[in-house]
Every structure is written in structure tokens, then in C-alpha cells.
XYZ file of C-alpha atoms in Angstrom:
724
model
C -19.498 15.434 52.153
C -22.941 16.102 53.760
C -26.601 16.721 52.424
C -26.089 20.362 52.009
C -23.819 19.958 49.239
C -24.778 21.822 46.317
C -25.867 19.174 44.003
C -28.385 17.945 46.367
C -30.563 20.465 45.252
C -31.408 17.988 42.301
C -31.895 15.096 44.704
C -35.896 14.437 44.425
C -36.299 12.358 47.243
C -35.707 12.332 51.173
C -33.045 10.314 51.689
C -30.238 8.765 49.193
C -29.482 4.932 49.308
C -26.635 3.529 51.152
C -23.284 4.681 49.352
C -25.341 6.943 47.025
C -23.822 9.895 48.851
C -20.805 8.560 48.032
C -21.141 7.922 44.675
C -22.407 11.146 44.060
C -19.387 12.708 45.416
C -17.079 11.057 43.634
C -18.723 11.686 40.494
C -19.211 15.491 41.154
C -15.704 15.758 42.050
C -14.590 13.925 38.906
C -17.044 16.095 36.539
C -15.604 19.250 37.848
C -12.399 18.086 36.744
C -13.690 17.051 33.519
C -12.545 13.530 33.783
C -14.500 10.476 32.656
C -16.276 8.116 35.173
C -16.864 4.222 34.915
C -19.572 3.355 37.230
C -20.773 -0.236 38.389
C -23.574 -0.284 40.531
C -25.905 -3.298 41.421
C -29.774 -2.943 41.475
C -30.531 -0.834 44.156
C -27.213 1.428 43.932
C -29.655 4.532 42.506
C -27.193 4.784 39.443
C -29.256 7.058 37.204
C -29.559 9.592 40.270
C -25.832 9.279 41.189
C -24.908 10.158 37.965
C -27.716 12.688 36.934
C -27.782 14.797 40.172
C -23.936 15.964 40.125
C -23.986 16.218 36.224
C -26.921 18.370 36.624
C -24.963 20.576 39.171
C -22.033 20.830 37.180
C -23.782 21.478 34.283
C -25.563 24.523 36.041
C -22.269 25.712 37.390
C -20.417 25.681 34.224
C -22.845 26.499 31.527
C -23.093 23.060 29.914
C -25.877 20.475 28.959
C -26.353 17.023 30.152
C -27.132 14.327 27.817
C -28.446 10.929 29.222
C -28.339 8.105 26.942
C -29.706 4.365 26.669
C -30.454 1.758 24.226
C -33.619 0.172 26.425
C -36.616 1.282 26.435
C -37.433 0.514 30.424
C -34.490 2.509 31.192
C -36.105 5.650 28.873
C -38.871 5.566 30.926
C -36.831 5.261 34.107
C -35.258 8.636 32.784
C -38.134 10.331 32.364
C -39.308 9.345 36.061
C -36.401 10.719 37.589
C -36.323 14.075 35.686
C -39.905 14.512 36.377
C -38.901 14.441 40.058
C -36.161 16.715 39.870
C -38.041 19.242 37.989
C -40.676 19.254 41.331
C -37.337 20.123 43.413
C -35.532 22.068 41.749
C -36.784 23.647 38.014
C -34.985 22.105 34.942
C -35.540 22.320 31.322
C -35.422 18.663 29.960
C -36.107 17.322 26.637
C -36.754 13.495 25.717
C -35.847 13.142 22.024
C -36.390 10.232 19.560
C -35.458 10.085 15.743
C -37.905 11.715 13.303
C -39.132 8.291 12.231
C -41.197 7.648 15.614
C -42.591 11.467 15.289
C -43.350 12.027 12.100
C -47.106 12.953 11.391
C -47.209 12.417 7.320
C -44.492 9.211 7.904
C -41.614 10.313 5.257
C -38.095 9.986 5.318
C -35.202 12.278 6.113
C -34.223 13.399 2.728
C -38.219 13.746 1.981
C -38.376 15.483 5.125
C -35.460 17.945 4.325
C -36.863 18.920 1.189
C -40.617 19.719 2.213
C -38.993 21.846 5.334
C -36.946 23.852 2.603
C -40.033 24.398 0.442
C -42.500 25.055 3.195
C -40.219 27.618 4.730
C -39.952 29.303 1.374
C -43.603 29.468 0.712
C -44.282 30.891 4.190
C -41.635 33.379 3.790
C -43.136 34.523 0.429
C -46.494 34.902 1.922
C -44.891 37.127 4.738
C -43.449 39.185 1.949
C -46.641 39.559 0.046
C -48.735 40.509 3.457
C -46.102 43.132 3.883
C -46.279 44.396 0.547
C -49.984 44.551 0.641
C -49.807 46.576 3.482
C -47.122 48.793 2.030
C -49.179 49.366 -1.138
C -52.232 50.611 1.093
C -50.243 53.088 2.865
C -48.883 54.429 -0.397
C -52.477 54.620 -1.702
C -53.450 56.359 1.055
C -50.547 58.657 0.913
C -51.128 59.411 -3.005
C -54.947 60.354 -2.202
C -53.479 62.901 -0.337
C -51.419 64.397 -2.772
C -48.115 63.013 -2.284
C -46.889 62.484 -5.901
C -44.157 60.403 -4.990
C -46.125 57.981 -3.427
C -47.797 57.010 -6.532
C -44.792 56.154 -8.282
C -43.488 54.334 -5.217
C -46.668 52.473 -5.094
C -46.133 51.286 -8.790
C -43.107 49.824 -7.751
C -44.280 47.828 -4.789
C -47.437 46.421 -7.110
C -44.686 45.357 -9.418
C -42.798 43.549 -6.751
C -45.977 42.207 -5.174
C -47.128 40.574 -8.814
C -43.416 38.916 -8.598
C -44.297 37.726 -5.211
C -47.460 36.305 -6.288
C -45.986 34.318 -9.397
C -43.270 32.857 -6.869
C -46.210 31.869 -4.289
C -48.332 30.232 -7.438
C -44.810 28.408 -8.452
C -44.226 27.071 -4.653
C -47.840 26.224 -3.904
C -47.628 23.727 -6.709
C -44.425 22.363 -5.127
C -44.758 19.706 -2.191
C -44.869 21.214 1.176
C -45.809 19.928 4.918
C -48.932 21.450 6.241
C -47.864 20.427 9.727
C -44.490 22.489 9.634
C -46.396 25.085 7.772
C -48.670 25.885 10.913
C -45.458 26.171 13.009
C -44.343 28.820 11.035
C -47.541 30.557 10.670
C -48.745 29.906 14.208
C -47.998 31.436 17.564
C -46.095 28.426 19.099
C -45.311 30.104 22.528
C -47.809 28.277 24.321
C -46.167 24.769 23.054
C -43.040 25.587 24.575
C -44.588 27.079 27.997
C -46.366 23.249 27.897
C -43.383 21.465 27.292
C -41.246 22.495 30.115
C -43.927 22.778 32.824
C -42.986 18.887 33.237
C -40.858 16.306 31.342
C -42.674 15.537 28.206
C -42.163 12.144 26.203
C -42.003 12.006 22.645
C -45.582 10.466 22.841
C -46.986 13.352 24.586
C -45.206 15.870 22.110
C -46.604 13.883 19.313
C -50.262 13.569 20.732
C -49.932 17.397 21.529
C -48.921 18.092 18.097
C -51.074 16.273 16.006
C -54.303 17.581 17.863
C -53.148 21.232 16.544
C -51.846 20.153 13.274
C -48.174 21.018 14.031
C -45.315 19.307 13.519
C -43.824 18.156 16.964
C -40.428 17.129 16.051
C -39.534 20.360 14.563
C -41.058 22.314 17.600
C -38.877 19.980 19.803
C -35.898 20.775 18.046
C -36.481 24.642 18.012
C -37.074 23.700 22.022
C -33.627 22.160 22.796
C -31.430 24.922 22.671
C -30.081 25.604 25.957
C -31.898 23.100 27.903
C -30.512 21.461 31.059
C -31.129 17.983 30.242
C -31.540 15.835 26.989
C -32.769 12.084 27.129
C -32.142 10.423 24.064
C -31.007 7.137 21.973
C -27.441 5.861 21.674
C -27.396 6.838 18.023
C -27.781 10.222 18.822
C -24.355 10.428 20.110
C -22.609 6.972 18.717
C -23.278 8.116 14.778
C -20.905 11.146 14.227
C -23.221 12.615 11.388
C -26.092 12.768 13.802
C -24.348 13.655 16.709
C -23.319 16.535 14.840
C -26.396 17.776 14.004
C -27.995 16.998 17.327
C -25.470 19.063 18.948
C -26.295 21.885 16.944
C -29.901 21.715 18.015
C -28.878 21.765 21.398
C -27.109 24.946 20.590
C -23.709 23.400 22.246
C -20.181 22.756 21.347
C -19.262 19.171 21.892
C -17.007 20.541 24.966
C -20.166 21.680 26.586
C -21.566 18.396 26.876
C -21.749 15.865 29.805
C -22.733 12.751 28.530
C -24.371 10.008 30.630
C -24.290 6.602 28.998
C -26.489 3.903 30.857
C -26.461 0.207 30.502
C -23.183 1.306 29.089
C -21.935 -2.614 28.707
C -23.940 -2.451 25.453
C -22.315 0.740 23.968
C -19.506 -1.818 22.455
C -22.014 -3.451 20.506
C -23.891 -0.620 19.608
C -20.736 1.528 18.396
C -19.562 -1.631 15.902
C -23.226 -1.497 14.372
C -23.208 2.467 13.778
C -19.827 2.032 12.216
C -20.275 -0.671 9.858
C -21.272 0.127 6.414
C -22.976 -2.260 3.676
C -24.444 -2.197 -0.021
C -26.649 -4.893 -0.976
C -26.802 -6.334 -4.565
C -30.527 -4.816 -5.064
C -28.679 -1.124 -4.294
C -26.183 -2.117 -7.183
C -29.087 -3.291 -9.652
C -30.781 0.132 -8.820
C -27.796 1.912 -9.480
C -26.877 0.509 -13.087
C -30.833 1.088 -13.631
C -30.179 4.862 -12.847
C -26.895 4.643 -15.296
C -28.795 3.372 -17.860
C -31.654 5.857 -17.823
C -29.476 8.772 -17.874
C -27.494 10.164 -21.038
C -24.999 11.603 -18.842
C -21.345 10.702 -20.369
C -20.198 9.569 -17.012
C -22.882 6.891 -16.870
C -20.768 4.521 -18.724
C -17.937 4.583 -16.722
C -19.745 4.556 -13.493
C -21.965 1.442 -14.823
C -18.413 -0.098 -15.691
C -16.918 -0.112 -12.272
C -20.412 -0.991 -10.363
C -21.589 -3.578 -12.740
C -17.831 -5.352 -12.015
C -18.311 -4.925 -8.202
C -22.033 -6.583 -8.381
C -20.780 -9.514 -10.345
C -17.955 -10.172 -8.212
C -20.496 -10.116 -5.390
C -22.624 -12.774 -6.975
C -19.624 -14.859 -7.899
C -18.401 -14.787 -4.376
C -21.399 -15.978 -2.661
C -22.204 -18.412 -5.542
C -18.750 -19.854 -5.228
C -19.016 -20.389 -1.563
C -22.130 -22.753 -1.549
C -21.498 -26.387 -1.329
C -24.312 -29.178 -1.625
C -27.291 -28.248 -0.533
C -26.254 -25.035 1.026
C -28.295 -22.825 -1.423
C -31.793 -24.491 -0.131
C -30.900 -23.891 3.377
C -30.447 -20.049 3.131
C -33.262 -18.474 4.764
C -34.683 -14.931 5.361
C -32.132 -13.890 7.835
C -28.740 -12.514 6.570
C -26.090 -15.579 6.731
C -22.470 -14.684 6.374
C -19.968 -16.022 3.723
C -16.522 -16.556 4.580
C -14.293 -14.228 2.306
C -11.195 -13.456 4.190
C -7.834 -14.705 3.438
C -4.474 -14.634 5.562
C -2.204 -13.908 2.875
C -3.993 -11.667 0.657
C -7.014 -9.402 0.117
C -10.612 -11.023 0.571
C -12.302 -12.991 -2.259
C -14.811 -10.327 -3.014
C -11.894 -7.745 -3.791
C -9.651 -10.211 -5.730
C -12.858 -11.273 -7.831
C -13.581 -7.729 -8.518
C -10.157 -6.889 -9.549
C -10.628 -9.877 -11.870
C -13.935 -8.823 -13.123
C -12.841 -5.147 -13.747
C -11.813 -3.870 -17.226
C -11.456 -0.294 -18.261
C -9.361 2.786 -17.918
C -8.731 2.264 -14.195
C -11.026 1.732 -11.020
C -10.446 5.126 -9.300
C -11.314 7.273 -12.421
C -14.270 5.404 -12.901
C -15.442 5.905 -9.213
C -14.539 9.297 -9.240
C -17.162 9.477 -12.216
C -19.468 7.388 -10.301
C -19.522 9.688 -7.407
C -19.859 12.706 -9.503
C -22.732 11.399 -11.525
C -24.423 10.149 -8.233
C -23.885 13.516 -6.595
C -25.592 15.161 -9.902
C -28.379 12.905 -9.970
C -28.974 13.243 -6.148
C -29.316 17.090 -6.782
C -31.716 16.280 -9.568
C -33.920 13.806 -7.203
C -33.990 16.719 -4.721
C -35.145 19.470 -7.149
C -37.923 17.054 -8.644
C -39.275 16.498 -5.010
C -39.025 20.245 -4.120
C -41.017 21.310 -7.719
C -43.588 18.873 -6.883
C -42.632 16.585 -9.849
C -42.278 13.738 -7.968
C -44.186 12.541 -5.028
C -41.462 10.814 -2.818
C -37.887 11.975 -2.153
C -35.939 9.491 -4.485
C -32.621 8.311 -3.057
C -29.735 8.189 -5.335
C -28.506 4.197 -5.565
C -25.427 5.257 -7.829
C -24.157 7.804 -5.179
C -24.580 5.085 -2.461
C -22.899 2.154 -4.170
C -20.086 4.461 -5.434
C -19.320 5.414 -2.069
C -19.273 2.148 -0.589
C -17.199 0.422 -3.394
C -14.631 3.504 -2.405
C -14.584 2.627 1.085
C -14.263 -1.033 0.309
C -11.056 -0.498 -1.845
C -9.819 2.190 0.113
C -10.326 1.065 3.786
C -11.033 -2.574 3.520
C -7.651 -3.686 4.317
C -7.197 -1.497 7.544
C -6.638 -2.756 10.754
C -9.968 -3.233 12.672
C -12.316 -3.431 9.678
C -13.225 -6.661 8.455
C -14.822 -7.303 5.190
C -18.229 -9.594 5.140
C -20.115 -10.913 2.376
C -23.727 -12.141 3.263
C -26.595 -13.608 1.559
C -30.576 -14.035 2.267
C -33.678 -14.852 0.574
C -36.402 -12.796 -0.284
C -39.471 -14.080 1.324
C -41.779 -12.755 -1.429
C -39.673 -13.634 -4.518
C -37.955 -16.836 -3.245
C -34.813 -15.016 -4.661
C -31.355 -15.390 -3.022
C -29.242 -11.668 -2.961
C -26.153 -10.699 -1.383
C -24.508 -7.882 0.170
C -21.178 -6.489 1.058
C -20.118 -5.071 4.449
C -17.168 -3.570 6.176
C -17.780 -4.458 9.607
C -16.190 -2.605 12.443
C -14.196 -4.724 15.011
C -12.872 -2.039 17.462
C -15.442 0.094 18.948
C -13.181 2.737 20.323
C -12.425 3.839 16.702
C -15.931 5.291 17.302
C -16.222 6.118 21.022
C -12.538 7.096 21.613
C -13.297 10.399 19.461
C -16.705 10.650 21.241
C -15.069 11.263 24.558
C -12.299 13.124 23.356
C -14.503 15.614 22.058
C -17.248 16.148 25.037
C -16.586 17.749 28.256
C -16.923 14.542 30.130
C -18.455 11.116 30.372
C -20.244 8.719 32.931
C -20.640 5.235 31.727
C -22.914 3.308 34.081
C -23.860 -0.263 34.382
C -24.470 -3.227 36.854
C -21.935 -5.174 34.717
C -19.289 -2.826 33.508
C -16.340 -4.437 35.381
C -13.399 -5.227 34.755
C -12.705 -1.603 34.360
C -9.464 -1.785 32.381
C -11.031 -3.913 29.750
C -13.777 -1.281 29.338
C -10.901 1.393 29.192
C -9.226 -0.453 26.408
C -11.951 -1.657 23.979
C -13.886 1.940 24.373
C -10.652 4.406 24.295
C -11.061 5.797 27.795
C -7.884 7.658 28.815
C -7.673 7.262 32.799
C -11.125 7.474 34.044
C -12.325 7.472 37.723
C -13.495 3.824 38.658
C -16.240 2.988 41.291
C -18.094 -0.047 41.994
C -20.897 -0.683 44.533
C -22.157 -4.354 44.727
C -25.764 -5.154 46.028
C -27.009 -3.005 48.962
C -30.125 -5.328 50.089
C -29.491 -7.663 53.097
C -27.207 -10.607 52.172
C -28.990 -13.040 54.366
C -32.191 -12.897 51.896
C -30.324 -14.126 48.836
C -28.192 -17.108 47.821
C -26.014 -17.571 44.965
C -24.676 -21.035 44.064
C -22.441 -22.400 41.703
C -24.083 -25.756 41.121
C -21.391 -28.337 39.837
C -23.486 -29.800 36.806
C -21.379 -31.130 34.257
C -19.593 -28.501 32.056
C -22.014 -28.079 29.105
C -19.420 -27.956 26.494
C -20.851 -27.912 22.830
C -19.567 -31.332 22.387
C -21.066 -32.750 25.539
C -24.671 -31.056 25.406
C -26.205 -34.076 23.473
C -24.842 -36.679 26.333
C -27.996 -38.019 27.536
C -26.196 -38.833 30.917
C -25.412 -35.020 30.953
C -28.597 -34.269 30.198
C -30.304 -36.259 32.586
C -28.259 -34.560 35.820
C -28.600 -31.017 34.434
C -32.560 -31.559 34.108
C -32.871 -33.021 37.479
C -30.969 -30.159 38.900
C -33.388 -27.832 37.040
C -36.524 -29.674 38.310
C -34.852 -29.611 41.950
C -34.597 -25.718 41.650
C -38.288 -25.303 40.287
C -39.705 -27.646 42.694
C -38.168 -25.750 45.532
C -38.760 -22.385 44.523
C -41.901 -21.028 46.350
C -43.243 -19.182 43.320
C -41.789 -18.539 39.783
C -38.624 -19.675 38.560
C -36.432 -17.987 35.249
C -34.277 -20.269 33.624
C -31.611 -19.043 31.110
C -29.814 -21.314 28.481
C -27.042 -20.365 25.836
C -29.564 -20.119 22.990
C -33.216 -20.788 22.285
C -32.530 -24.704 21.043
C -31.056 -25.689 24.638
C -34.058 -23.805 26.421
C -36.638 -26.044 24.252
C -34.546 -29.036 24.735
C -34.944 -28.577 28.602
C -38.693 -27.532 28.254
C -39.426 -30.602 26.871
C -37.454 -32.351 29.526
C -39.475 -30.650 32.118
C -43.090 -31.137 30.631
C -42.209 -34.944 30.307
C -40.941 -34.930 33.896
C -43.140 -34.894 37.069
C -42.740 -31.218 37.229
C -45.712 -29.369 38.832
C -45.073 -25.849 37.754
C -46.401 -24.652 34.317
C -43.779 -24.432 31.605
C -43.384 -21.232 29.638
C -41.080 -21.230 26.807
C -39.993 -17.988 24.882
C -38.971 -18.561 21.194
C -37.116 -16.637 18.847
C -39.150 -14.444 16.617
C -42.070 -14.207 19.012
C -42.971 -11.036 20.967
C -41.919 -11.800 24.721
C -43.930 -9.257 26.735
C -47.475 -11.391 26.590
C -45.453 -14.408 27.618
C -43.725 -12.654 30.455
C -47.095 -11.286 31.457
C -48.778 -14.778 31.533
C -45.627 -16.141 33.360
C -45.654 -13.279 35.957
C -49.533 -13.660 36.624
C -49.060 -17.506 37.156
C -47.316 -17.609 40.451
C -46.151 -21.391 39.952
C -44.469 -21.209 36.644
C -41.078 -21.702 34.873
C -39.971 -19.523 32.187
C -37.189 -21.059 30.121
C -35.445 -18.530 27.826
C -31.999 -17.782 25.729
C -29.840 -15.492 27.623
C -29.142 -13.860 24.238
C -33.127 -13.029 23.970
C -34.984 -9.870 25.222
C -35.552 -11.211 28.730
C -32.149 -11.259 29.892
C -31.407 -7.491 30.492
C -33.650 -4.582 30.555
C -36.559 -6.474 32.167
C -37.348 -6.483 35.783
C -38.863 -9.266 37.522
C -39.678 -7.510 40.699
C -41.569 -8.833 43.808
C -42.960 -12.149 43.553
C -42.654 -12.290 39.886
C -39.780 -14.796 40.034
C -38.137 -15.879 43.188
C -35.331 -18.012 41.325
C -33.066 -17.338 38.464
C -31.007 -20.189 36.840
C -28.298 -19.778 34.305
C -27.402 -23.038 32.842
C -24.227 -23.408 30.796
C -21.703 -20.620 29.960
C -23.560 -18.736 27.440
C -20.731 -18.280 24.726
C -22.146 -16.352 21.704
C -21.618 -18.317 18.242
C -18.297 -17.873 17.468
C -18.621 -17.044 13.855
C -15.897 -15.212 11.452
C -17.228 -12.132 12.642
C -16.085 -12.847 16.432
C -12.948 -14.203 15.127
C -12.046 -11.241 13.305
C -13.200 -9.119 16.404
C -10.772 -11.369 18.639
C -7.812 -10.927 15.946
C -8.431 -7.301 15.934
C -7.996 -6.877 20.056
C -5.138 -9.213 19.899
C -3.339 -7.002 17.338
C -4.494 -3.816 19.260
C -3.604 -4.796 22.776
C -0.590 -6.920 22.110
C -1.687 -10.240 23.361
C -2.571 -13.804 22.062
C -5.192 -14.464 24.739
C -6.500 -10.905 24.851
C -9.011 -11.306 22.059
C -10.530 -14.113 23.578
C -10.751 -12.315 27.066
C -11.972 -9.247 25.730
C -14.348 -10.483 23.015
C -15.805 -13.301 24.081
C -15.101 -14.364 27.645
C -16.016 -10.833 29.507
C -19.016 -10.210 27.645
C -20.370 -13.625 28.105
C -19.871 -13.256 31.959
C -21.651 -9.885 31.796
C -24.558 -11.354 29.918
C -24.647 -13.959 32.593
C -24.198 -11.221 35.385
C -27.397 -9.538 33.766
C -29.623 -12.569 33.854
C -28.730 -13.056 37.365
C -29.937 -9.614 38.059
C -33.225 -10.095 37.120
C -34.351 -11.117 40.761
C -33.568 -9.717 44.120
C -34.973 -6.125 43.161
C -35.433 -4.427 46.387
C -34.508 -5.142 49.990
C -37.507 -7.023 50.851
C -37.203 -9.603 48.292
C -36.090 -13.257 48.928
C -34.530 -15.085 46.051
C -31.913 -17.585 44.957
C -29.740 -17.207 42.036
C -27.931 -20.178 40.623
C -25.453 -21.201 37.900
C -25.573 -24.433 36.295
C -22.156 -25.545 35.231
C -18.622 -26.810 36.857
C -17.208 -24.015 34.839
C -18.363 -21.526 37.500
C -17.222 -23.267 40.764
C -14.297 -22.041 42.775
C -13.034 -25.515 43.796
C -13.301 -26.700 39.748
C -10.739 -24.006 38.985
C -7.704 -26.185 39.366
C -9.675 -28.980 37.225
C -10.595 -26.907 34.420
C -7.944 -24.347 34.188
C -8.271 -21.940 31.107
C -11.808 -23.407 30.620
C -13.111 -22.071 34.355
C -14.721 -18.653 34.084
C -14.766 -18.215 38.158
C -12.186 -15.678 38.097
C -13.904 -13.574 35.597
C -16.348 -12.362 37.894
C -15.615 -9.482 40.360
C -13.977 -10.339 43.680
C -17.229 -9.471 45.692
C -19.472 -11.343 43.289
C -16.967 -14.580 43.532
C -17.073 -14.248 47.069
C -20.575 -14.811 47.259
C -20.776 -17.979 45.203
C -21.378 -21.003 47.144
C -20.006 -24.198 45.115
C -22.630 -26.984 45.863
C -23.251 -30.428 44.251
C -26.461 -30.892 42.203
C -27.660 -33.427 44.531
C -27.438 -30.980 47.654
C -29.410 -28.037 45.759
C -32.765 -29.183 46.879
C -32.012 -29.288 50.594
C -30.165 -25.858 50.372
C -33.057 -24.211 48.610
C -35.488 -25.817 51.137
C -33.523 -24.475 54.150
C -33.137 -21.071 52.537
C -36.781 -20.479 52.020
C -37.779 -22.303 54.779
C -35.873 -19.761 56.905
C -37.575 -16.949 55.391
C -41.397 -18.555 55.529
C -41.505 -18.225 51.880
C -43.412 -21.417 51.409
C -47.177 -21.179 51.662
C -48.351 -23.926 53.685
C -46.084 -27.267 53.962
C -42.796 -26.964 51.927
C -42.258 -29.655 49.294
C -40.498 -33.017 50.512
C -37.154 -33.555 49.601
């Protein structure tokens, strides 16, 4: 392979990174064959261009469209920058797409928008017909004045039709319309499309351009998407099957004409679950029952019968779950209630069957569905006609569809029934919801990967590849992995053998003291800022307090749940001698870079397993059943995602070849020499081979000497280094 390879026309810089040539070549060859690719690349690999450049070449050769997607805002900005650089070398038509909610100028929902579009288009079409008829009647008038007798009769017919159109316009003008979209239809918008493809425009750019001209940027963007080379979008445009179908239609492509590139692909598993799971709250049932009471439709009685029974069962289920003091402890976040049983259907279903009495659940649900569809059509018509200022969502339809799914699919493998409760902050009222939680993401992603031409899934932490294949439903993908390409002598990665922070040992004062000492040493011997990640926010707060009470000279910054982290990050970065403590499950563990001297050391304290609630157990059980292994569930659903999170956190530092830094894992479970003692509790073997080889086992007491020597060798200290 040489730099004259065809796809290099899309490479916007002078020289690729080391290994980037090879990665592009392998991905190009795979995409030509229509194969999927799993691509792990550490910082400095140039993953985005390694995937995007060959994908654009294959798309150009085979008349396809590349869709690159992420769920991380910073990566979205990176995609835009890379695509913009490409357009300066090889012209491409690129669109950056966001959902309607973030681009609407009048802030209406999807259903309202759809009705407004239809009304507006009908009005504009009628106005155009009127203009044509007025022109025609003037022509006929001139002909009749010249003595053409037939023209007078024709003009009379045109005048009758014109009056009819005037009446239609008068009626349509009283209905709800969107003036922004009306301007789209009435004005020449060619200038917009010329502007759009001069560069790679962000959704904010499009919104601002359209807002200044009283146009609808969202609809203009949709019109401009057909046949483009590249679309940048969010995960939900591909993972939600309904949105995906519309999305591909806007692009003007069939699924087999799409090359999909997923960035931060280690997040696809959880994102797929979120998109597939369905829920319905107690308040939706209340609204549905109100609808049934307000209509005189004969189906309302049957609909109310079945929906009220399910609502009563929902309340009974969560009320019965409360022990002494549980009700008072319910907060404003949803909290799950255990409802599953090993030998029979879940508690909510059993309670529903006891609560229901009537001619039959299926018959009542069918009546509820038909009533909901009828009411939904009436709400649509009322909004179109201007009888309602907003487009009402039919709650009966939503509730009936959910109960049908609950009864028909709730016992299927991979679906987990859940009941949750929350407290309304305004009324202090407790209410519940039912949810069908999807445990197996491949039920979502497998179909997508089968439909599209090919897929590239890239991440810094997508290994082990065989697990990703199983979990997401890929078939024989091409796999490749590239570690850090930066000079190895400019970094150290330690497995510090502090006590294993099992949950049962975290409150032990002696354990806390040893861990706190190691953290304090690491912070003291860091020539600059240090990042410290913990299994949760409570542990971060615990050790922040210990550092503040100690002789730690660095400024202690604590990231807290529910508090915007960006301002804190900026203050920390500007400090130059700070330590920032946070949860590994928070917003700072991935997608946020600490470049240059923003942070010189990163510590991960403990093995940050997620909270193992009933959902996590359900996912493990589903994986055990799907992949035939009693340990598979733990490995696939807990251990590997946890180590991936750890690896993401370690990647917050060492972001360029010039940087010098230390990465340390504080817990015996990471060390190689403790594997024989810890057995199945060791996580050392879960890391990829090259990362295991880089881990240096070290006693906590020796960490400060190792860091002093390392940073001293690189002249990283200003003035005299700290005394050990």
C-alpha cells in the first residue's frame, strides 16, 4: 500500500500517524468486501480519519452514503472538524444532523410539527392554485374581449373554481400553520443549499442561518440530505428502528446503501438497551382513563376496564413492596422495585390477572387500541383545523399498546419486567411506572448490522473482540487493535498493591488509611494536576475529606452528582496544582480530554463495578442463557464493561507524543503478582495483552519514589522536587 492509494484523496493532512496507513488499508479492503470492522485504537491512532477516509472512498466508488455517529458531544465536534478539513482537499457533500427538538424555531413536538407541515403545505398549494387560476382568468378575459365567445364560458368556469379555492384558503388560514415552513415553500431556497455545502455546517449554524431569514432550518436540512456523501448524527438515528427508517428515507438511501461508522462503540451496548426498552407511567394510565370517561364511544367501557385493572395492579405491586420507612425514603429519581419470580410470571402480571374481571383481556385491549387510534385521529384533526393550540397525544393508545406488549412479550428471553417508583417534587406524591427492559442489545443492533452494507465500530476500549461480536450480534467481523503510539518512555502505568477495595472492606479505617496515603503520595509527587477516579461519588467524597484533613498541598476539587462538571473542570485545569476527585461513572471519565499540562497523573482507586441491582442480574442471566455459560453473564455484563470504564479513565492523560504522565491503578486486583492469591477476583487478565504487559506492579510505599524518579528523569518539576 502506498500514499497514492485512491482513498488518500480524502486524507486532509500531509502525513498519517504511525499505523494509520495500515488501519486505513485494512478498513478499505474490508469495506470493499462489505465486511464489518471492529477497530480499537488508543489516543493518537487517528481512529476517526482511519475509518472515515476509506469509508468515503468506498462510498464514492459504489454510490453509497457514509453515516458516522456518536453519543459524545466532543466527538461530534471532532467529526465536523475532520469533515471540514476533508472538503478542502476533496469536495464532499456533508450534513450534520440533530433531532427536531434542538432545531425547532417555535418549539413544538413531533406530532404537532407533522400536523403543522401538512396544514402549511395544503395552504401554500392552495395559494399557488389560486395564483395560477387568477392568471388563467386574466388570459381568458383578454381572449373574450377580442371576440372569442368560448373564452367567456371558460372564464366563468375558472371563476367558479377560483371562488372554491378562495373558500378553501379562508378555511385553511384559520388552521394552525408554521410560518417558518411556509416561507420554505414560498421562497427560493437555492441559496441555502449553496451555503450548506460550501463547508460542513453544524446544526447551530443551520439554525442561525434559518432563524435570521424566518425559515425552517430543520426541514431545509432534511431536503438537503438526499444523496449526500456523509452524514454526522447521534446514535438514536440508527439505533431506533422507527427513526432509522425515516432517516434513511431522508437520505434517499436503502439500508444496503449505508456504511455506518460508530464512534465510542463501547457505548453502543447500553444505548441499544435504552432505545429498545419501553415504559408507561401511572400518570399515563390516569390520563387514559380520563379520556375514556370523557368520550361516549361504546368501546370506552372495555378500554377503561382493562386499563384501570392494570393501573390498580401497578399501585398494589409497588405499595406491597414497601417495608418500614421505605415510602419516606423515595426520592425524585426512579427507583426499581423487584417484581420477578423464578417459577412464575412477575408480581405485576399476577396482580393484574387478579384485578381484572371482564369478557377477556385480549378483547378489551383490542377495543382500547381501536378507541385510542380513533381518538388520536380526532386530536390530529382538531390541531390541523386550529381547534386546539397543541397537538394532544392520545394516552389511551399509548397505555393500551404498552399493556399489550407487557402481556405478550414480558416473558420472552432477553426482556425483563420492572416496576419503578418516584416522588413528584411539586406535589410530594409517589407514583410508579412499568417497564420492559431489554437485556440483550443484539436484538436491536443485530438487525441493523444485517440491514446496512457494512459497519465500522471504533473505540479505544472495544476489546475483547469476541465479546463485542456476541453482545452486538456481529458475524465474522474484521478486527484490529493499535495501542498507544506515543513514546513508551514518557509514561508509566502502575498497578499499586493497596488493599483490594471490596465493598465489605471500604469502611475499614486501616484500609482507608493505606489507600489515602497512596493517593496523597501520588498527588504530592505529581508536577501539576492529578485526576482521581473512584467506584462512586460517595468514595470520592470520603477521600476528598481525608485529603483536606491531611497535609496535602494541592487544591482539592470534588465532582458531585447533579452538579455541572464543566465549570469545575475549567477551574481545576487553570489551577496547575490541583487534585480532582470524581466517580468513574460520572461525566469526566470519557469524552473529556485533559491535554498537555491539564493533568499529569490519573489514578483509578478500586475496581469500579457498577451497582449490581436486579437489572444487572437480569442482564447476567440473559447472557448466561444466550451464550451457554454460567460465568458468561458476569464476564460479559459486569467485569468487561467495568474494565473498559477503567481503561477509558486511564486515557484521560497522555494525549500527545510530547506529554509526560503517570497512570496508576490502586487495588491489588489489578496486579499481576496477586493473581494467584485472588483467583477469580483478579481483573488483571481482563485487560488486553499489551496493556497488561505495560502494567508495573508496585508496593504502595514505593509509589512516591517511582514517580519522583520518573518525573525527575523528564525534568518535569519546576525547581526542587518534593522530598520523599
